[in-house]
Amino acid sequence: MALTLAAGLLLSGCATNKEIFTADYEPVPYNLYPSPEGAYVGDTMPFVTEEGALELYYLYDTDHNGQAYHPIHKYYTRDFISYEDCGEVLKFGLLSDPDPAIGTGSVLLDKEGVYHLFYTGHNSTGNKGMGKECVMHATSTDGAEWTKIPGDTFFSPDNYSKDDFRDPEVFWVEEDNCYWMLLAARDNLLGGVVAKYTSSDLKNWEFCGPLFAPKKQYMLECPSVIKMGDKYYLTYSWDCVTYYAVSDSINGPYVEPDDNVLDGTGFVFYAAKTKHFNENDYLCGWLGRAGTAVDTGTYQWAGNVLNHQLLRLEDGKLGVKEPDSFNEYFAQETKIDDSFTLKSKDGNFAVKDLGVRPATMMIECDVTIDEGTIAGFSFSQEGSEDVPTGLCLDRRWNMLHYEGTALDKLTNNIPTIYTQFDFTKRDRHHIKLICENEIVVLYVDDEKALSSRIQNSIDGSHIGFFAAEGNAVFENIIIKKP
């Protein structure tokens, strides 16, 4: 049936009973959000080649890691819509080495044409009292075969944790005429900081103290910095979330905006690093794999590649959208002439069923949501009597969220996997929903994203629009397919 009904449901407007999607569900390869076969993508280390391609070095994770784990692997892409799996780049060390486990780092090409990979060595035995974690260095003449340089290894400075010292991000700073290294470190007094080192030769490093010390998180993992316009943006991760701070100078001070989260909580987008590529700026991270209970908002460390394109907003804050190349990928467009006005009240909900969701697609539309209303996308299994679940644009809480909650339970639900969103800034919001198998990424107004894995959306499930506790209008609907 084209219209999903609930008690007290009201539907008005130009709605048609015809289903928009009619084809059977067929899974597709993960072109937009890849992961290695039988394994997962951990922290990424983006590097732009001289030929103008993006290499995503990453920590290779499995469900059966041994005492040694996380070798570095690499993907290669020119467009974010197809990736070449280049396999293993750097092996982890022996249990007697500083790096039986490898942590995040960064890659750069020096002025002499030598490639450098700085990364974290982790040995839980403590490296004979020097500390569990250290910075390590490998070089390459071709970016393919790497040689470790044990003599360049160094540990944390005095008055810093010996066990939390990781994620080196190395880059050339023209105004200082030297290389910088940013590190996730823990000052014994300040707590988690982004520490700064400098070097003229990529071998000898001088400690310069903390670049950023918010005095609130245990660690600030995977730091990176990028200039956009006249501002510098420092990204970092903790609490299963990627954050950012902003400054007028690369040297700081860096200040956190009131809302400095661009995607959701709970490992839906983590360890993201910035990179300028093909005239745009990107935030490259990963979407965690689902926990043992699907569609509950429970995610685990590591999963699939996830890249957002960064935008600098008028107020100086950051926004995110899908990579521009996705519009080339989803080249087949169908415009829907109808608009859908959904009305609900007294604890009920309204749904417009669009039919069986394709495995990969993009929906673009505008939505107007009344104050106090929850609206968004509904997902329901074919033939099931269960109430659909909702991916929510929630004007009650000013949030985007999804936890697999049924539409009739939304009013009693306190969001757990969410990102804040201010719906009061404009009356009508532009929405883009991108799906590839169970991965569903929602973008609103090119400001915020909420990434999810929605098992209730695949294998022949229906997708629709919904409104609960009020009214919403969906219009200017465009369906895009590859």
XYZ file of C-alpha atoms in Angstrom:
482
model
C 0.000 0.000 0.000
C 1.423 3.393 -0.963
C 0.332 5.147 2.196
C 1.387 3.929 5.638
C -1.300 4.747 8.194
C -1.339 5.160 11.956
C -4.223 5.901 14.257
C -5.236 9.531 13.943
C -3.010 10.124 10.900
C -3.867 13.101 8.733
C -2.465 13.658 5.239
C -3.135 16.556 2.914
C -1.578 18.455 0.001
C -0.680 17.198 -3.455
C 0.223 13.688 -2.380
C -0.292 10.850 -4.802
C -0.871 7.217 -3.944
C 1.669 6.127 -6.541
C 4.919 4.763 -5.167
C 7.984 6.636 -6.441
C 10.314 3.620 -6.097
C 9.094 0.358 -7.622
C 12.199 -1.742 -8.385
C 13.420 -4.662 -6.247
C 16.237 -4.056 -3.785
C 19.682 -5.141 -5.025
C 22.801 -4.532 -2.866
C 25.668 -2.649 -4.509
C 29.446 -2.452 -3.975
C 30.597 0.235 -1.537
C 31.826 2.775 -4.073
C 31.319 5.914 -1.963
C 32.084 4.445 1.473
C 34.600 1.615 0.966
C 36.017 -0.825 3.472
C 38.481 -3.702 2.915
C 37.022 -7.158 2.471
C 36.709 -8.870 5.830
C 38.173 -5.891 7.703
C 37.535 -2.251 8.625
C 38.908 1.224 8.044
C 40.376 2.865 11.144
C 41.903 6.332 11.435
C 42.690 7.837 8.036
C 45.774 9.802 6.961
C 44.946 11.735 3.757
C 47.775 12.654 1.376
C 47.515 14.488 -1.959
C 49.922 13.214 -4.613
C 51.810 15.352 -7.117
C 49.519 13.912 -9.803
C 46.454 15.306 -8.044
C 45.078 12.097 -6.545
C 44.148 11.494 -2.914
C 45.729 8.619 -1.033
C 43.954 7.610 2.147
C 46.399 5.768 4.381
C 44.496 4.083 7.212
C 44.754 1.738 10.176
C 43.633 -1.734 9.100
C 41.372 -3.265 11.748
C 39.792 -6.697 12.067
C 37.576 -8.599 14.477
C 40.510 -10.881 15.322
C 43.434 -8.569 16.117
C 46.309 -10.356 17.826
C 48.949 -9.006 20.191
C 50.253 -7.063 17.193
C 47.740 -5.133 15.115
C 46.805 -2.164 12.911
C 49.208 -2.273 9.968
C 48.792 0.724 7.671
C 46.912 0.149 4.406
C 46.034 2.598 1.648
C 43.201 3.588 -0.686
C 43.685 5.658 -3.834
C 40.995 7.920 -5.327
C 40.681 10.845 -7.686
C 37.033 11.638 -7.083
C 35.590 10.093 -3.865
C 33.301 7.918 -6.006
C 35.712 5.092 -6.812
C 38.638 3.780 -4.795
C 41.552 1.493 -5.534
C 42.599 -0.725 -2.639
C 46.416 -0.594 -2.595
C 46.760 -3.053 0.274
C 49.354 -2.979 3.031
C 51.847 -0.115 3.185
C 53.573 -0.528 6.560
C 53.782 -3.614 8.781
C 53.539 -3.500 12.545
C 56.681 -4.410 14.471
C 57.653 -7.292 16.726
C 56.508 -7.498 20.334
C 60.017 -6.366 21.303
C 59.736 -3.224 19.108
C 58.034 0.073 19.987
C 55.332 -0.587 17.363
C 53.706 -4.031 17.674
C 50.582 -1.897 17.406
C 50.510 1.074 15.035
C 48.546 4.268 15.630
C 47.593 7.217 13.459
C 50.067 9.484 11.724
C 50.536 11.491 8.537
C 52.325 11.447 5.192
C 54.185 14.229 3.404
C 56.601 14.732 0.511
C 59.674 16.858 1.227
C 61.377 19.303 -1.152
C 63.905 16.650 -2.194
C 61.186 14.248 -3.320
C 61.400 11.892 -0.328
C 58.168 10.607 1.225
C 57.855 10.659 5.009
C 55.411 8.711 7.128
C 55.228 9.694 10.789
C 53.095 7.401 12.918
C 52.392 6.202 16.449
C 54.184 3.234 17.929
C 52.271 1.523 20.742
C 53.624 -1.212 22.985
C 51.512 -2.074 26.016
C 54.585 -3.357 27.915
C 55.788 0.241 28.265
C 59.054 0.106 26.279
C 61.208 -0.489 29.364
C 59.795 2.482 31.234
C 59.975 5.015 28.391
C 56.203 4.865 27.835
C 53.651 2.873 25.891
C 53.458 5.354 22.989
C 55.986 7.157 20.835
C 56.427 8.931 17.499
C 58.068 6.864 14.763
C 59.351 7.657 11.269
C 59.539 5.807 7.938
C 60.663 7.060 4.521
C 60.133 6.057 0.917
C 61.423 7.099 -2.490
C 58.249 6.070 -4.348
C 55.416 6.152 -1.792
C 55.056 2.377 -2.070
C 58.035 0.737 -0.342
C 58.741 2.148 3.113
C 61.781 1.848 5.411
C 61.469 2.431 9.148
C 64.102 4.654 10.807
C 64.274 3.476 14.445
C 66.845 6.157 15.356
C 64.241 8.892 14.813
C 61.833 7.497 17.407
C 61.056 9.798 20.340
C 58.850 9.713 23.445
C 56.877 12.296 25.411
C 58.596 15.258 27.121
C 58.826 15.782 30.869
C 55.560 16.488 32.690
C 53.549 14.693 29.994
C 51.926 11.267 30.060
C 54.295 8.560 28.866
C 51.388 6.382 27.730
C 49.293 8.945 25.797
C 51.477 10.476 23.097
C 50.231 9.844 19.591
C 48.838 10.814 16.178
C 51.610 12.983 14.668
C 50.411 15.396 11.960
C 53.415 16.849 10.076
C 53.310 19.687 7.519
C 55.425 22.586 6.206
C 54.653 26.084 7.574
C 55.899 28.716 5.144
C 55.753 31.672 7.526
C 57.928 29.806 10.051
C 60.198 28.293 7.370
C 60.079 24.915 9.131
C 58.029 21.788 9.613
C 55.409 21.548 12.320
C 54.296 18.392 14.074
C 51.004 18.404 15.982
C 50.515 15.622 18.516
C 47.759 14.319 20.745
C 49.340 14.471 24.186
C 48.370 14.702 27.843
C 49.903 17.399 30.024
C 49.985 16.315 33.661
C 48.332 19.617 34.688
C 46.316 20.724 31.646
C 44.921 17.353 30.580
C 44.490 16.600 26.881
C 46.303 19.043 24.581
C 47.443 19.433 21.007
C 51.216 19.650 21.423
C 53.471 21.416 18.915
C 56.948 20.452 17.719
C 59.092 22.077 15.004
C 61.931 20.802 12.817
C 64.083 21.949 9.925
C 65.130 18.448 8.796
C 62.292 16.048 9.761
C 64.707 14.234 12.078
C 65.364 16.516 15.034
C 62.276 17.917 16.727
C 61.995 20.801 19.217
C 59.114 20.773 21.694
C 57.205 24.090 21.729
C 54.499 23.338 24.290
C 50.729 23.066 23.763
C 49.132 24.753 20.763
C 45.635 24.137 22.150
C 44.635 23.181 25.685
C 40.871 23.357 26.352
C 41.277 21.717 29.790
C 38.218 19.503 29.357
C 39.024 16.261 27.481
C 41.343 13.425 28.436
C 42.936 13.528 24.957
C 42.584 15.425 21.679
C 43.215 12.688 19.128
C 44.114 12.988 15.435
C 44.721 16.761 15.320
C 44.955 18.553 11.972
C 44.824 22.198 10.910
C 43.619 23.858 7.712
C 43.313 27.462 6.534
C 40.023 28.512 4.953
C 39.720 32.176 4.029
C 41.364 34.205 6.767
C 40.726 31.624 9.511
C 42.554 28.538 10.728
C 40.544 25.494 11.785
C 41.942 22.876 14.152
C 40.143 19.519 14.150
C 40.516 16.830 16.817
C 38.575 13.880 18.242
C 37.554 12.470 21.599
C 34.388 11.158 23.290
C 33.609 9.261 20.029
C 33.151 12.662 18.315
C 35.151 14.851 15.897
C 35.367 18.520 17.017
C 36.932 21.736 15.747
C 38.259 25.059 17.041
C 39.009 28.267 15.117
C 41.702 30.968 15.214
C 42.809 34.085 13.301
C 46.390 32.776 13.387
C 47.950 29.367 12.887
C 49.655 29.943 16.234
C 46.335 30.446 18.021
C 44.664 31.076 20.323
C 42.103 28.529 19.121
C 38.545 28.926 20.380
C 35.749 26.356 20.261
C 32.505 27.671 18.720
C 29.340 27.121 20.766
C 28.499 24.188 18.494
C 31.717 22.666 17.146
C 30.440 19.239 16.039
C 29.700 18.670 12.325
C 28.407 15.071 12.400
C 26.994 12.794 15.056
C 28.130 11.355 18.357
C 29.025 7.760 19.167
C 31.624 6.833 16.492
C 29.355 7.746 13.544
C 32.180 10.007 12.331
C 35.536 9.844 14.083
C 39.259 10.613 13.835
C 38.652 12.941 10.893
C 41.515 14.949 9.401
C 41.359 17.912 7.028
C 42.878 18.048 3.542
C 42.756 20.502 0.609
C 42.164 18.526 -2.587
C 40.980 19.457 -6.084
C 40.271 23.078 -5.066
C 38.035 22.034 -2.170
C 38.544 21.252 1.502
C 37.568 17.928 3.022
C 37.194 16.237 6.374
C 38.302 12.606 6.023
C 37.307 10.079 8.672
C 35.359 6.871 9.184
C 31.869 5.659 10.061
C 32.023 3.051 12.817
C 30.704 -0.460 12.337
C 27.476 -1.414 14.038
C 27.526 -2.987 17.463
C 25.912 -6.293 18.372
C 22.459 -4.661 18.404
C 21.713 -3.014 15.055
C 19.739 0.213 14.610
C 20.241 1.231 18.230
C 22.852 3.927 17.722
C 25.579 1.612 19.063
C 28.753 1.746 16.971
C 32.232 0.288 17.351
C 35.667 1.672 16.487
C 36.493 1.491 12.734
C 34.233 0.763 9.786
C 33.967 2.446 6.366
C 35.625 5.474 4.758
C 33.509 8.617 5.197
C 34.475 11.979 3.690
C 32.626 15.285 4.042
C 33.312 18.401 1.980
C 33.967 21.411 4.190
C 32.412 24.842 3.739
C 33.159 28.076 5.561
C 29.873 29.684 6.597
C 29.115 33.408 6.750
C 29.548 33.495 10.535
C 33.017 31.915 10.308
C 31.866 28.484 11.468
C 32.285 25.338 9.408
C 29.614 23.467 7.480
C 29.664 20.119 5.694
C 28.097 18.764 2.521
C 28.519 15.752 0.262
C 31.575 15.822 -2.040
C 30.792 17.695 -5.271
C 31.643 14.596 -7.289
C 28.589 12.790 -5.861
C 26.459 14.861 -8.244
C 28.407 13.329 -11.139
C 27.891 9.872 -9.670
C 24.133 10.317 -9.157
C 23.631 11.553 -12.708
C 20.121 10.156 -13.350
C 17.564 12.637 -11.976
C 13.818 12.343 -11.545
C 11.868 15.386 -10.354
C 8.702 14.745 -8.379
C 5.920 17.167 -9.293
C 4.004 16.601 -6.085
C 4.631 18.178 -2.715
C 3.609 16.351 0.456
C 1.984 18.070 3.429
C 1.957 15.775 6.453
C -0.179 16.634 9.474
C -0.168 14.893 12.816
C -1.255 15.632 16.373
C -2.002 14.116 19.754
C 0.919 11.683 19.776
C 0.266 10.363 16.279
C 2.312 10.526 13.095
C 1.825 10.884 9.349
C 3.815 9.089 6.650
C 4.076 9.337 2.879
C 5.437 6.015 1.616
C 7.777 6.351 -1.399
C 8.160 2.625 -2.057
C 11.087 0.200 -1.806
C 14.340 2.055 -1.201
C 17.033 1.505 -3.859
C 20.373 0.262 -2.513
C 22.106 3.428 -3.678
C 20.476 6.789 -4.296
C 20.297 10.432 -3.328
C 17.108 12.291 -2.367
C 17.179 16.080 -2.458
C 14.252 18.174 -1.224
C 13.116 21.154 0.822
C 11.212 20.768 4.079
C 9.313 23.205 6.263
C 8.794 21.958 9.814
C 6.416 23.514 12.323
C 7.717 24.409 15.769
C 7.634 21.431 18.111
C 7.399 18.954 15.226
C 9.616 15.968 14.435
C 9.957 15.251 10.702
C 12.263 13.302 8.441
C 12.587 9.933 6.728
C 10.742 6.768 7.721
C 11.894 3.174 7.151
C 9.653 0.115 7.303
C 10.124 -3.534 6.392
C 8.000 -4.848 3.530
C 4.887 -6.571 4.865
C 5.781 -5.885 8.502
C 3.135 -4.707 10.938
C 5.824 -2.949 12.972
C 5.659 0.845 13.141
C 8.297 2.515 10.901
C 11.468 3.929 12.420
C 12.483 7.550 11.876
C 15.621 9.454 10.871
C 14.726 12.681 12.598
C 14.933 16.402 11.990
C 13.737 17.226 15.480
C 12.514 20.776 16.202
C 11.674 19.881 19.792
C 15.311 19.235 20.687
C 16.955 21.169 17.802
C 18.802 18.013 16.784
C 19.294 15.522 13.983
C 19.205 11.955 15.345
C 18.597 8.270 14.636
C 18.450 5.413 17.150
C 16.049 3.054 15.411
C 13.119 4.433 17.411
C 9.610 3.682 16.137
C 7.612 6.740 15.095
C 4.992 6.196 17.816
C 7.737 6.248 20.467
C 9.559 9.409 19.306
C 7.864 11.697 21.810
C 9.258 9.558 24.652
C 12.717 9.204 23.098
C 15.758 11.106 24.386
C 18.293 11.213 21.503
C 21.581 9.417 22.074
C 23.189 9.523 18.596
C 22.744 13.090 17.408
C 24.156 16.393 16.293
C 22.715 19.734 17.318
C 20.972 21.802 14.639
C 19.357 25.235 14.934
C 16.079 25.077 13.004
C 15.175 28.676 13.893
C 17.675 30.293 11.485
C 15.394 29.770 8.467
C 11.858 28.603 7.721
C 12.680 26.105 4.983
C 15.574 23.641 5.035
C 17.342 21.948 2.138
C 17.940 18.247 2.688
C 20.122 15.696 0.935
C 19.951 12.021 1.874
C 22.617 9.702 0.432
C 22.263 5.936 0.720
C 24.650 3.115 -0.106
C 23.391 -0.188 1.248
C 22.855 0.276 5.004
C 24.937 3.483 5.151
C 22.651 6.517 5.221
C 24.089 10.048 5.403
C 21.823 13.056 5.973
C 22.940 16.614 5.110
C 20.917 19.680 6.115
C 21.464 23.176 4.660
C 25.114 22.355 3.857
C 25.790 22.901 7.564
C 25.423 19.602 9.373
C 25.518 15.887 8.667
C 24.207 12.886 10.510
C 25.714 9.596 9.377
C 24.092 6.274 10.244
C 23.878 2.587 9.486
C 20.182 1.771 9.103
C 19.528 -1.940 8.686
C 15.801 -1.190 8.719
C 16.276 0.624 5.405
C 17.624 -2.281 3.289
C 16.578 -5.665 1.890
C 13.305 -4.432 0.416
C 12.416 -1.902 3.099
C 10.232 1.061 2.235
C 11.386 4.654 2.619
C 9.078 7.605 3.185
C 8.638 11.074 4.625
C 7.075 11.489 8.059
C 5.878 14.096 10.536
C 5.087 13.585 14.214
C 3.619 15.947 16.813
C 2.884 18.620 14.200
C 3.057 19.448 10.519
C 5.730 19.357 7.817
C 5.805 20.091 4.088
C 8.178 18.259 1.716
C 8.615 19.844 -1.722
C 11.020 20.345 -4.652
C 11.818 16.644 -4.470
C 14.498 15.219 -6.742
C 15.451 11.530 -6.821
C 18.981 10.812 -8.067
C 20.450 7.458 -9.036
C 23.779 6.383 -10.566
